[in-house]
Coordinates of N, CA and C in Angstrom, one line a residue:
Chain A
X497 N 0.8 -1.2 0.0 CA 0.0 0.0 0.0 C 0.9 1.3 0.0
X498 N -0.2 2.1 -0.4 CA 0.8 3.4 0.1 C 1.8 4.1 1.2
X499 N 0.7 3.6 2.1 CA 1.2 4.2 3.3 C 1.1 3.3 4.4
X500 N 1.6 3.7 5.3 CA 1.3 2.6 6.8 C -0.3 2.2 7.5
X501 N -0.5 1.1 7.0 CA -1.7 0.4 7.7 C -1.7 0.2 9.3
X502 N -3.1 0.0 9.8 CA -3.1 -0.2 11.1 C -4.6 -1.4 11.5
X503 N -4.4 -2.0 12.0 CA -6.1 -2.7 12.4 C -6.1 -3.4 13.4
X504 N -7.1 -3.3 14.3 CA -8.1 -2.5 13.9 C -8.2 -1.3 14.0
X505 N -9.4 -0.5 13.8 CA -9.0 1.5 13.4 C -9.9 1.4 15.3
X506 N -10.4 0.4 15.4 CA -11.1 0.8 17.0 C -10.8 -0.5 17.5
X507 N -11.0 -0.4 18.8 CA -10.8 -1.8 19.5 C -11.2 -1.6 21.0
X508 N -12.8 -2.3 21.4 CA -13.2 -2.4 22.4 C -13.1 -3.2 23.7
X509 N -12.4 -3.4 24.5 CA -12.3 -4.6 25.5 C -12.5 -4.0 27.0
X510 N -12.5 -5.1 27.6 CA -13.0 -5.2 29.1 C -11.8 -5.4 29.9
X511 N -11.6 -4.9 30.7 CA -10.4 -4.9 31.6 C -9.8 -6.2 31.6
X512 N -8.8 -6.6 31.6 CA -8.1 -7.7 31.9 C -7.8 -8.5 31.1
X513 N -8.7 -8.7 29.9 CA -8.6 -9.0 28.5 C -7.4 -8.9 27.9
X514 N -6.9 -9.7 26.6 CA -5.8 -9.1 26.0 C -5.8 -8.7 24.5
X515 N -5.1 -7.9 24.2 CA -5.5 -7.2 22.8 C -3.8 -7.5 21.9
X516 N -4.4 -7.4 20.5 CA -3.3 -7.5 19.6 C -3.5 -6.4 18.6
X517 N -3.0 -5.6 18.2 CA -2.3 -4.5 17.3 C -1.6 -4.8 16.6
X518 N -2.3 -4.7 14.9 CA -1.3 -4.8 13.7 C -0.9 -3.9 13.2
X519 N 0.4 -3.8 12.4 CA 1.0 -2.8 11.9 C 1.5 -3.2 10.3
X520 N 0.9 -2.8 9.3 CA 1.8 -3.2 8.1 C 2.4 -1.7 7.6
X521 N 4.0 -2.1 7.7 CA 4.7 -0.3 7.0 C 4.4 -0.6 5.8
X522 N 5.4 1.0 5.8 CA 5.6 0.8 4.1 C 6.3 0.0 3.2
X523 N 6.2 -0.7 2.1 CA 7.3 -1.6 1.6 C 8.8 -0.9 1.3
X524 N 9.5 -1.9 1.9 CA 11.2 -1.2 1.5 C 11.4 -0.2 2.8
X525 N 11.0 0.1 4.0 CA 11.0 0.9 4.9 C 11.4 -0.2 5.9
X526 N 12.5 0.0 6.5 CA 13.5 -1.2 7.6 C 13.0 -0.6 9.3
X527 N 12.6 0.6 9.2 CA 12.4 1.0 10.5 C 11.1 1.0 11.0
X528 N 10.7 0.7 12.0 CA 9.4 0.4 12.5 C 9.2 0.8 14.0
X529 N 8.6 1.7 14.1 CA 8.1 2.6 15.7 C 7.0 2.2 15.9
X530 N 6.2 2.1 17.4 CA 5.2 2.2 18.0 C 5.7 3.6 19.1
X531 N 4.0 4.3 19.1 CA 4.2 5.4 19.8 C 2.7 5.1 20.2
X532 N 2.8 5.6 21.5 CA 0.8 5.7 22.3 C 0.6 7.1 22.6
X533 N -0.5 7.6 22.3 CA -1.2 8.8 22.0 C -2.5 8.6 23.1
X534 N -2.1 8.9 24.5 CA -3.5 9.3 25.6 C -4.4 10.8 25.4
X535 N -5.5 10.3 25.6 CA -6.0 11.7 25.0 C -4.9 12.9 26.1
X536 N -5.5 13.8 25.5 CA -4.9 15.6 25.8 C -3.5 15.5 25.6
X537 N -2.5 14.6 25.5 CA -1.1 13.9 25.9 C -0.2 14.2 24.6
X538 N 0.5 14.2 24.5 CA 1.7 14.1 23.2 C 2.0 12.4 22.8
X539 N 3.0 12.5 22.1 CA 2.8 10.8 21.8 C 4.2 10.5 22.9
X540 N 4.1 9.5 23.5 CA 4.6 8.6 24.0 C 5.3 7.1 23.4
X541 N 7.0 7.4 23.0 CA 7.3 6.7 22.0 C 7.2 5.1 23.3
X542 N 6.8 4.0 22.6 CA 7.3 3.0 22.7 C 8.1 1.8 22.6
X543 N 8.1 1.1 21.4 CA 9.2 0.2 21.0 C 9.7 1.0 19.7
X544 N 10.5 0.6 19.3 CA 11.7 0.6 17.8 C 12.2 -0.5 17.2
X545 N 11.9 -0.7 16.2 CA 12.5 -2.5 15.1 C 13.6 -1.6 14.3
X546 N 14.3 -1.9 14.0 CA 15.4 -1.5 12.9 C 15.7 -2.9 12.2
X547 N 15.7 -3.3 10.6 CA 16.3 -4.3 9.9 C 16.3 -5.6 11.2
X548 N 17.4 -6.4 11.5 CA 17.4 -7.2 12.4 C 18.4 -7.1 13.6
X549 N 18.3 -5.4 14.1 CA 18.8 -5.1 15.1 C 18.0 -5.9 16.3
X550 N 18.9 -5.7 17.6 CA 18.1 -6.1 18.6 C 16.8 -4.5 18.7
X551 N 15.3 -4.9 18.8 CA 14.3 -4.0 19.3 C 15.0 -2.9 20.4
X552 N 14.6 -1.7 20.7 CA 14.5 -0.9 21.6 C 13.3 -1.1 22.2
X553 N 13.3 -1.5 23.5 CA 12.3 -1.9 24.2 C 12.1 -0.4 25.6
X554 N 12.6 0.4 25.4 CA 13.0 1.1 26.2 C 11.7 1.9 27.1
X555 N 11.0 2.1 25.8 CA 9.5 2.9 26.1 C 8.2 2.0 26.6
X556 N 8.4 0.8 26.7 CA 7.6 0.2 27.0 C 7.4 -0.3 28.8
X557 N 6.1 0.3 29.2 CA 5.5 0.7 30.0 C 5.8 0.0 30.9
X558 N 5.6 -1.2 30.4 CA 5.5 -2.3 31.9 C 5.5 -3.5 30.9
X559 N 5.7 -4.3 31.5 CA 5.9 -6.0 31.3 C 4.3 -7.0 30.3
X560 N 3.4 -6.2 30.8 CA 2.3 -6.6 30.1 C 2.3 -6.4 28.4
X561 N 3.2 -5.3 28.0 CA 3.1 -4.8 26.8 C 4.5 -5.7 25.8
X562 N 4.3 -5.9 24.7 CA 5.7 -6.7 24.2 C 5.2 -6.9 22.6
X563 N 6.5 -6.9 21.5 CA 5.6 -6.7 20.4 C 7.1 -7.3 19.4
X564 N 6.6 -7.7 18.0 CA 7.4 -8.9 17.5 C 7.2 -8.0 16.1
X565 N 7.9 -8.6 15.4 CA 8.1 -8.0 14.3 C 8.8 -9.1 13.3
X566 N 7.9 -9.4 12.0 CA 8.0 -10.9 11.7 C 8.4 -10.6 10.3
X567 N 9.5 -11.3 10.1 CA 10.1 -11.2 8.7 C 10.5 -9.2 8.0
X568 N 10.8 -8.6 9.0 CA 11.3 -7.5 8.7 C 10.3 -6.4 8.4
X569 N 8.6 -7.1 8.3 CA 7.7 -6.0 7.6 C 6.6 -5.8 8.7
X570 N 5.3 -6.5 8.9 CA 4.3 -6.6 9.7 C 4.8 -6.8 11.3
X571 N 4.2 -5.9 11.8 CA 4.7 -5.6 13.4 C 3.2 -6.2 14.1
X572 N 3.1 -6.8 15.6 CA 2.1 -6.4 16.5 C 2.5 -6.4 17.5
X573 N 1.6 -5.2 18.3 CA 1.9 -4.9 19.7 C 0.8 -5.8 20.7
X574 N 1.4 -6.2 21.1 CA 0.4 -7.3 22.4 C 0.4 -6.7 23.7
X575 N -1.1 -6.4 23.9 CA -1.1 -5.9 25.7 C -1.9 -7.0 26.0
X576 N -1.5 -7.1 27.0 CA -1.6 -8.7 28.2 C -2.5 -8.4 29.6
X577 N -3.8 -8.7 29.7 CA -4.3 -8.0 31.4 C -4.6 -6.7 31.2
X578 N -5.3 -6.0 30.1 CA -5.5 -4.8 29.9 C -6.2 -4.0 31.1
X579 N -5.7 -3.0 31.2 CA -6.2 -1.7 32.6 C -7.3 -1.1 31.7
X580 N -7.3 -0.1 32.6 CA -8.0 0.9 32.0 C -7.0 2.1 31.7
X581 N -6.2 2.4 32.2 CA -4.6 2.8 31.7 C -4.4 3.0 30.8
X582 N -4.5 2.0 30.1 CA -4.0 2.0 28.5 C -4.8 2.1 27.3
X583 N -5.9 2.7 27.8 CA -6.6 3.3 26.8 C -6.4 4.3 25.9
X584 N -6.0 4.4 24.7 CA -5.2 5.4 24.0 C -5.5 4.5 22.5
X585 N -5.0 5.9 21.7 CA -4.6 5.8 20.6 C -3.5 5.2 20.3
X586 N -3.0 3.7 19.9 CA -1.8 3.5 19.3 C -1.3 3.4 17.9
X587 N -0.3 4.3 18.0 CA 0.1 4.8 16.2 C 1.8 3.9 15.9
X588 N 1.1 3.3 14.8 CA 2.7 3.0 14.0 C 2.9 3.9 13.3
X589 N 4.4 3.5 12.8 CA 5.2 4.2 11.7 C 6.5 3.7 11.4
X590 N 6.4 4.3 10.3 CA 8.0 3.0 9.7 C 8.5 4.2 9.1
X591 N 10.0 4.2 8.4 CA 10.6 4.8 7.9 C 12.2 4.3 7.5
X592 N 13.0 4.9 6.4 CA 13.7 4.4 5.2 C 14.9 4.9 5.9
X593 N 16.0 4.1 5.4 CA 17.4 4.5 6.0 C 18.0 5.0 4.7
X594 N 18.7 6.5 4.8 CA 19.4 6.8 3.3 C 20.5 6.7 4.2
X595 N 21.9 6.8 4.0 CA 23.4 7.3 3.9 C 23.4 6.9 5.7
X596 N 23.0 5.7 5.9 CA 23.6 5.8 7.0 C 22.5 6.3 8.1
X597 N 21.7 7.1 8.1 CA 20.3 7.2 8.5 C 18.6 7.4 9.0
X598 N 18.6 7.0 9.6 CA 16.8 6.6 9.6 C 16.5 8.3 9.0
X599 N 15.1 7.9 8.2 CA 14.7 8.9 8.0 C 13.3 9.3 8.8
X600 N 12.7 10.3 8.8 CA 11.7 10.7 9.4 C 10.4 9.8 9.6
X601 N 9.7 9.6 10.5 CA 8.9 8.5 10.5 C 7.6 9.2 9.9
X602 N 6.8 7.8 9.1 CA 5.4 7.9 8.4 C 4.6 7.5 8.9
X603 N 4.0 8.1 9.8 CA 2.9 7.6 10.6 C 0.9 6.9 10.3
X604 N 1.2 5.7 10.6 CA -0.5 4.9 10.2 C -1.7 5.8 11.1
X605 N -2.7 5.6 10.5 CA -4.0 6.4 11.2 C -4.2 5.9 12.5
X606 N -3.6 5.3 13.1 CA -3.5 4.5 14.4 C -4.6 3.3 14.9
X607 N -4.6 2.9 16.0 CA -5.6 2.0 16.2 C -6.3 2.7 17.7
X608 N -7.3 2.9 17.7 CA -8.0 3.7 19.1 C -9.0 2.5 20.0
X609 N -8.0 2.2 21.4 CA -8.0 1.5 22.1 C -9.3 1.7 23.4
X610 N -9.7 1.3 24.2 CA -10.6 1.3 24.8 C -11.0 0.7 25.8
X611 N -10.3 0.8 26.8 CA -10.4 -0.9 27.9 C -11.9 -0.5 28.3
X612 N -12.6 -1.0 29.2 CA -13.9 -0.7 29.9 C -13.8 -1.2 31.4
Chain B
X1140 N 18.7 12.7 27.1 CA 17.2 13.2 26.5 C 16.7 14.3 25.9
X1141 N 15.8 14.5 25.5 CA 14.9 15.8 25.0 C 13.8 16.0 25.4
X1142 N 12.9 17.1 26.0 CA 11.8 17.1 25.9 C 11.2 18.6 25.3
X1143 N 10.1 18.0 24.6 CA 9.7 19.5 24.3 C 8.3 19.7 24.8
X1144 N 8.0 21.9 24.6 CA 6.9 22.1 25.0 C 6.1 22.9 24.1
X1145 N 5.3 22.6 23.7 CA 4.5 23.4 23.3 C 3.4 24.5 24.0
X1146 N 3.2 25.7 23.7 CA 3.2 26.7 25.3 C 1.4 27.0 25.1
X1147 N 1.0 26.5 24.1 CA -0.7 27.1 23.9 C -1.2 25.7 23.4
X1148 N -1.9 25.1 24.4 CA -2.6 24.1 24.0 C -4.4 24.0 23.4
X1149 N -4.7 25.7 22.8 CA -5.4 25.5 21.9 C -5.3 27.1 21.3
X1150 N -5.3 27.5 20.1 CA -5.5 28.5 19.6 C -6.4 28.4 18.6
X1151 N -7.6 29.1 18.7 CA -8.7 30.1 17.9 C -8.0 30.9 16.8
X1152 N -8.6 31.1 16.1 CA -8.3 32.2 14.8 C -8.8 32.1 14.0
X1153 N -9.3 33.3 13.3 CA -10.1 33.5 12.3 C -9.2 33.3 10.7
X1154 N -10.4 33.0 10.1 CA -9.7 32.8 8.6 C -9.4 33.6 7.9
X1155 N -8.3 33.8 7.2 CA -7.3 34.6 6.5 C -6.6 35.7 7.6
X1156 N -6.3 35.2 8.9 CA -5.5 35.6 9.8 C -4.2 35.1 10.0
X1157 N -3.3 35.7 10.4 CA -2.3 34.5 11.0 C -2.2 33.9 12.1
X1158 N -1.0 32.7 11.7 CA -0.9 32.0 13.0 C 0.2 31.5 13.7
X1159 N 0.8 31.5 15.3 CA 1.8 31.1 15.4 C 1.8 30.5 16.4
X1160 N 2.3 28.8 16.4 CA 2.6 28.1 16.9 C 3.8 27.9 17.8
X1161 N 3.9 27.8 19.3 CA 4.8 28.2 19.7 C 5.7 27.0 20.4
X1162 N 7.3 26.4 20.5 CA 7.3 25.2 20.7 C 8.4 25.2 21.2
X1163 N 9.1 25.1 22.1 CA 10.4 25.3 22.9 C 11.1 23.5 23.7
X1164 N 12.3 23.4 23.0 CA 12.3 22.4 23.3 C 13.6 22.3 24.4
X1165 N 14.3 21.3 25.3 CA 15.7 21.4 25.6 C 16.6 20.0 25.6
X1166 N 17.7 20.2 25.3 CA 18.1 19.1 24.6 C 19.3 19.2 25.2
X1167 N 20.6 18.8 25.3 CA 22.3 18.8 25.7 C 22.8 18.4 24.1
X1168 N 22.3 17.8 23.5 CA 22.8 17.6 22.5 C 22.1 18.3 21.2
X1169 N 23.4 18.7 19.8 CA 22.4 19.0 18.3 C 20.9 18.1 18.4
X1170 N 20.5 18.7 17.7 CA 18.8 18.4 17.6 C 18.4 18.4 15.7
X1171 N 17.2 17.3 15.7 CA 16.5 17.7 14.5 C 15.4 18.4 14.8
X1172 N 14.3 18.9 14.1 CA 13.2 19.0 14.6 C 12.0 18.8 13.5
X1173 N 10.9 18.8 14.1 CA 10.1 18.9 13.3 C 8.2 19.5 13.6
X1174 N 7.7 19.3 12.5 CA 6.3 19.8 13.0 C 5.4 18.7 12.1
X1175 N 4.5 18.2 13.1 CA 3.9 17.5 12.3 C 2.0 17.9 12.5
X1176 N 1.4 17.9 11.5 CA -0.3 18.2 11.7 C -0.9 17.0 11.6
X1177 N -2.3 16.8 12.7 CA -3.3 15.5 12.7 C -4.5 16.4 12.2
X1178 N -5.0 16.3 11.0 CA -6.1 16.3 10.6 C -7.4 15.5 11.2
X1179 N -8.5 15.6 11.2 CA -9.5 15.2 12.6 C -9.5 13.9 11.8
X1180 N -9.6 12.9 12.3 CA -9.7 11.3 12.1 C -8.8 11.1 10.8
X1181 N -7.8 11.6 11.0 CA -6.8 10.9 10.0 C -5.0 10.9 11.0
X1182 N -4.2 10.0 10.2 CA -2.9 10.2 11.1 C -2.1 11.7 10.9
X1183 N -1.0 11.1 11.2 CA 0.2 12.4 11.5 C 0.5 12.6 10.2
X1184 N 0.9 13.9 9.8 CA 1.7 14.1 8.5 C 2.5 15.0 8.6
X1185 N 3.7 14.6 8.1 CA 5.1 16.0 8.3 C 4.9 17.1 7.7
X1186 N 4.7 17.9 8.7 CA 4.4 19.6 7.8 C 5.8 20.0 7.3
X1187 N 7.2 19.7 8.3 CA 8.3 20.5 8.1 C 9.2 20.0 9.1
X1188 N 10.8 19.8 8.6 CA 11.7 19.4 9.6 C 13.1 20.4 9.1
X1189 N 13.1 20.4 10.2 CA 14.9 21.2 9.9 C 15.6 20.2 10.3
X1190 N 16.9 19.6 9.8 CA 17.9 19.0 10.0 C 19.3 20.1 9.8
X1191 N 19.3 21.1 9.0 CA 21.0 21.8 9.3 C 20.5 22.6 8.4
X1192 N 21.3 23.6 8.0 CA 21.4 24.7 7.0 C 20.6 25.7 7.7
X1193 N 19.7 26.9 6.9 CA 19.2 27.7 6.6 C 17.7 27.5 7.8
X1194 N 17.9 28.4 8.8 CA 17.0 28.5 10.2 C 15.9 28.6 9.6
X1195 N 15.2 29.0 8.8 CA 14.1 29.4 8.4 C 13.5 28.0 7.2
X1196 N 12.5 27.2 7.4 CA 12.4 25.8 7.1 C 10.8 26.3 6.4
X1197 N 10.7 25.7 5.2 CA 9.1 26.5 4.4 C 8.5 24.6 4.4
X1198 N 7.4 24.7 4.6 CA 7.0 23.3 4.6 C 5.7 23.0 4.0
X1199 N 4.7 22.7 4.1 CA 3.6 22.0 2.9 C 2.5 23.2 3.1
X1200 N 1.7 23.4 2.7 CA 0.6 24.4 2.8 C 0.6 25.4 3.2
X1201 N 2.0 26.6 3.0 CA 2.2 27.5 3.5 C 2.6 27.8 4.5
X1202 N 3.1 26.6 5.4 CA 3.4 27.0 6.2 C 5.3 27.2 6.7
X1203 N 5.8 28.0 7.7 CA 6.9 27.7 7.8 C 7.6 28.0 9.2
X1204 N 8.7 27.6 9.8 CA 8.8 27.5 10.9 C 10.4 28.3 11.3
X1205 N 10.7 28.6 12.0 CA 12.3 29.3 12.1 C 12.9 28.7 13.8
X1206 N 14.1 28.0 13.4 CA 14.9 27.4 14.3 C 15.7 28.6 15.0
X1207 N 16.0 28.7 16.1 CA 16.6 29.6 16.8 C 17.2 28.8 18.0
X1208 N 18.0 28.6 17.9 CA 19.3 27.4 18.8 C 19.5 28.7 20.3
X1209 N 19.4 29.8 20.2 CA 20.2 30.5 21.1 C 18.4 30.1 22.2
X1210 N 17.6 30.3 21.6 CA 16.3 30.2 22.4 C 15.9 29.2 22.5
X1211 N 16.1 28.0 22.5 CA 16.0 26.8 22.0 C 14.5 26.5 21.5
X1212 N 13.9 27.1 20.3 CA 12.4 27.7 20.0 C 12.4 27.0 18.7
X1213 N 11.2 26.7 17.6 CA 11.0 26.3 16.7 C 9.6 26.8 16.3
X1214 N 9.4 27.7 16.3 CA 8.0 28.4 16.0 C 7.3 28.1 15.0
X1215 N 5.8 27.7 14.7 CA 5.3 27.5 13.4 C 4.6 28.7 12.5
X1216 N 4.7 28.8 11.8 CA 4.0 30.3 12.0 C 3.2 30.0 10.1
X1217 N 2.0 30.5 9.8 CA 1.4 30.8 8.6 C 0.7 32.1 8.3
X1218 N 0.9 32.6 7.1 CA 1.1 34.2 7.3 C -0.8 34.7 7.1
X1219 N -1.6 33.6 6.6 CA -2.9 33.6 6.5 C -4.1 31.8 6.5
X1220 N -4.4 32.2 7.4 CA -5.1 30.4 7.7 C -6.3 30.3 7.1
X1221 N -6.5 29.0 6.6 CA -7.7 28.6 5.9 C -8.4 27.6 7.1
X1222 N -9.7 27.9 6.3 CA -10.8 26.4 7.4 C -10.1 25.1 7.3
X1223 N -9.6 24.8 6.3 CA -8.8 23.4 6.2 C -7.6 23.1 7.1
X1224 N -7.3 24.1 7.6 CA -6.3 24.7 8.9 C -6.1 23.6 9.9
X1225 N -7.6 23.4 10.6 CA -8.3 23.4 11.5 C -7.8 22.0 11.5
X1226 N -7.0 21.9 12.9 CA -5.8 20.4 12.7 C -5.6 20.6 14.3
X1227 N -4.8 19.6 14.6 CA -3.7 19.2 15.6 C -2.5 19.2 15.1
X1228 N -1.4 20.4 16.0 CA -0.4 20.6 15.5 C 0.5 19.7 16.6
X1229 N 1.6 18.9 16.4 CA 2.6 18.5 16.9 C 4.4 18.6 17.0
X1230 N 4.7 19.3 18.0 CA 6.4 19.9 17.6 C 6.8 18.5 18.5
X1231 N 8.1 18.4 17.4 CA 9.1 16.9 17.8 C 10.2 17.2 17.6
X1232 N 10.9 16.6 18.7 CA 12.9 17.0 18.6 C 13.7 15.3 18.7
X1233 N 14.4 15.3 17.7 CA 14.8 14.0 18.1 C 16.6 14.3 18.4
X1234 N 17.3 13.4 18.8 CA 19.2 13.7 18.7 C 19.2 13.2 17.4
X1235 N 20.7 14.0 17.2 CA 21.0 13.6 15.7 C 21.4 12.4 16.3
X1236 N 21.7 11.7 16.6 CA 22.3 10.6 17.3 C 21.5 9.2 17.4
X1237 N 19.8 9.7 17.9 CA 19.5 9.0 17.4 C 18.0 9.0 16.5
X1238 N 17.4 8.3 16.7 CA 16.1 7.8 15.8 C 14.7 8.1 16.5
X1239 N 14.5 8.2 18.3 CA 13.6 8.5 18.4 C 13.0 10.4 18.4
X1240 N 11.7 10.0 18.3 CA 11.2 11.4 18.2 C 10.7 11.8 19.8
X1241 N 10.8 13.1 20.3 CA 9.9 13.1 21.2 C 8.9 14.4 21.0
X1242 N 7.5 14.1 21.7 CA 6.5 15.1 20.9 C 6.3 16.4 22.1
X1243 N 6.0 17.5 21.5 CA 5.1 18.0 22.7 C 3.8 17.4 22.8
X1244 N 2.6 18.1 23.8 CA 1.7 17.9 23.8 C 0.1 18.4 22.7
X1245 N 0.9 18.8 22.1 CA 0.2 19.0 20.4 C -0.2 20.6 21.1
X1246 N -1.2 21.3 20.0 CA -1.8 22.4 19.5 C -2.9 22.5 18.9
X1247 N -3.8 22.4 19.4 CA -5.3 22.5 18.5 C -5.7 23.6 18.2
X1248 N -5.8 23.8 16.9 CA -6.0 25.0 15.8 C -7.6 24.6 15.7
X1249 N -8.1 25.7 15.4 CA -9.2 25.7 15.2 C -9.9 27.3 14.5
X1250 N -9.8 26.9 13.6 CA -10.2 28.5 12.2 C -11.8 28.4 11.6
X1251 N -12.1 29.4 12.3 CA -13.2 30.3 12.2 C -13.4 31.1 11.0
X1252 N -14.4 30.8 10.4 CA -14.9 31.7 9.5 C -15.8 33.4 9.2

């Protein structure tokens, strides 16, 4: 596709439940970010994939959260025991390496989360 | 680290006014930056990034922004706004060093006719 996919675009669940979040980048784009978007809030970067570096796990909240990234392209993020916490917008984005690089990330319409 | 701020978390304005976006970031290390807009139910889109040269950065729909390192500021600024305006604005500073971005807490524009 053109640009960075996301699904689902909404996602309903009940506390404690666990949810999965797809990400397809762009084709030919080696970089792949998760960022979480709480309402009123800025985005809150989470994980980072580069080609087959080790992941940057850095931003990730807590131990319930963890996310895989399979064959270099399609990402998901897995929340495990969902709060009500974590209700937010979560946005992918991928982006291209020139000269050494990462370039600016292209961000998917996100997936808008909802525990109850 | 970096963190930035963005200092007006909503600005009004009427159409064919201007507008300025105000975004102050602080950093220990060079910096990239950028500006990005959320149009209402759609994702992020890069309005404008400075990475080196010329402080003054022109970016998609008129708009343009001016780097100023002594104030550590990145201001958005458009010299007349349309209804189509009417967005969520986002300022991001990442290290040259590395890859992540960090955001402020956005800017909701909101243009009046």
């Amino acid at each position: 596709g053109a640009g960075v996919s996301q699904s689902p675009s909404n996602k309903v669940t009940e506390k404690g439940k666990d949810v999965e979040l797809r990400c397809d980048p762009i084709s030919g784009h080696t970089a792949l970010y998760w960022y979480r978007q709480r309402l009123g809030q800025g985005l809150e970067f989470l994980i980072y994939f580069q080609g087959n570096s080790a992941p940057d796990k850095s931003g990730l909240p807590s131990d319930r959260f963890s996310a895989e990234r399979t064959g270099g392209s399609v990402s998901t993020l897995t929340i495990q025991r969902t709060q009500q916490e974590d209700s937010a917008v979560y946005l992918c984005a991928s982006s291209y390496e020139a000269s050494g690089r990462v370039g600016h990330p292209f961000f998917g319409p996100g997936t808008r989360l909802t525990v109850l | 680290a970096q963190s930035v701020t963005q200092l007006d978390s909503q600005v009004p304005v009427f159409e064919e006014a201007p507008v300025e976006l105000r975004c102050n970031y602080s950093s220990s290390v060079s910096v990239y930056l950028f500006w990005y807009v959320q149009y209402p139910n759609q994702g992020l889109q890069l309005l404008l990034k400075y990475l080196s040269g010329s402080t003054l950065v022109k970016g998609i729909n008129g708009f343009e922004a001016e780097f100023n390192k002594s104030q550590t500021s990145f201001h958005l600024r458009k010299p007349s706004v349309h209804i189509s305006d009417t967005a969520e604005y986002f300022c991001a500073v990442s290290d040259r060093n590395d890859y992540k971005l960090s955001f402020g807490a956005g800017t909701t524009v909101t243009v009046r006719a």
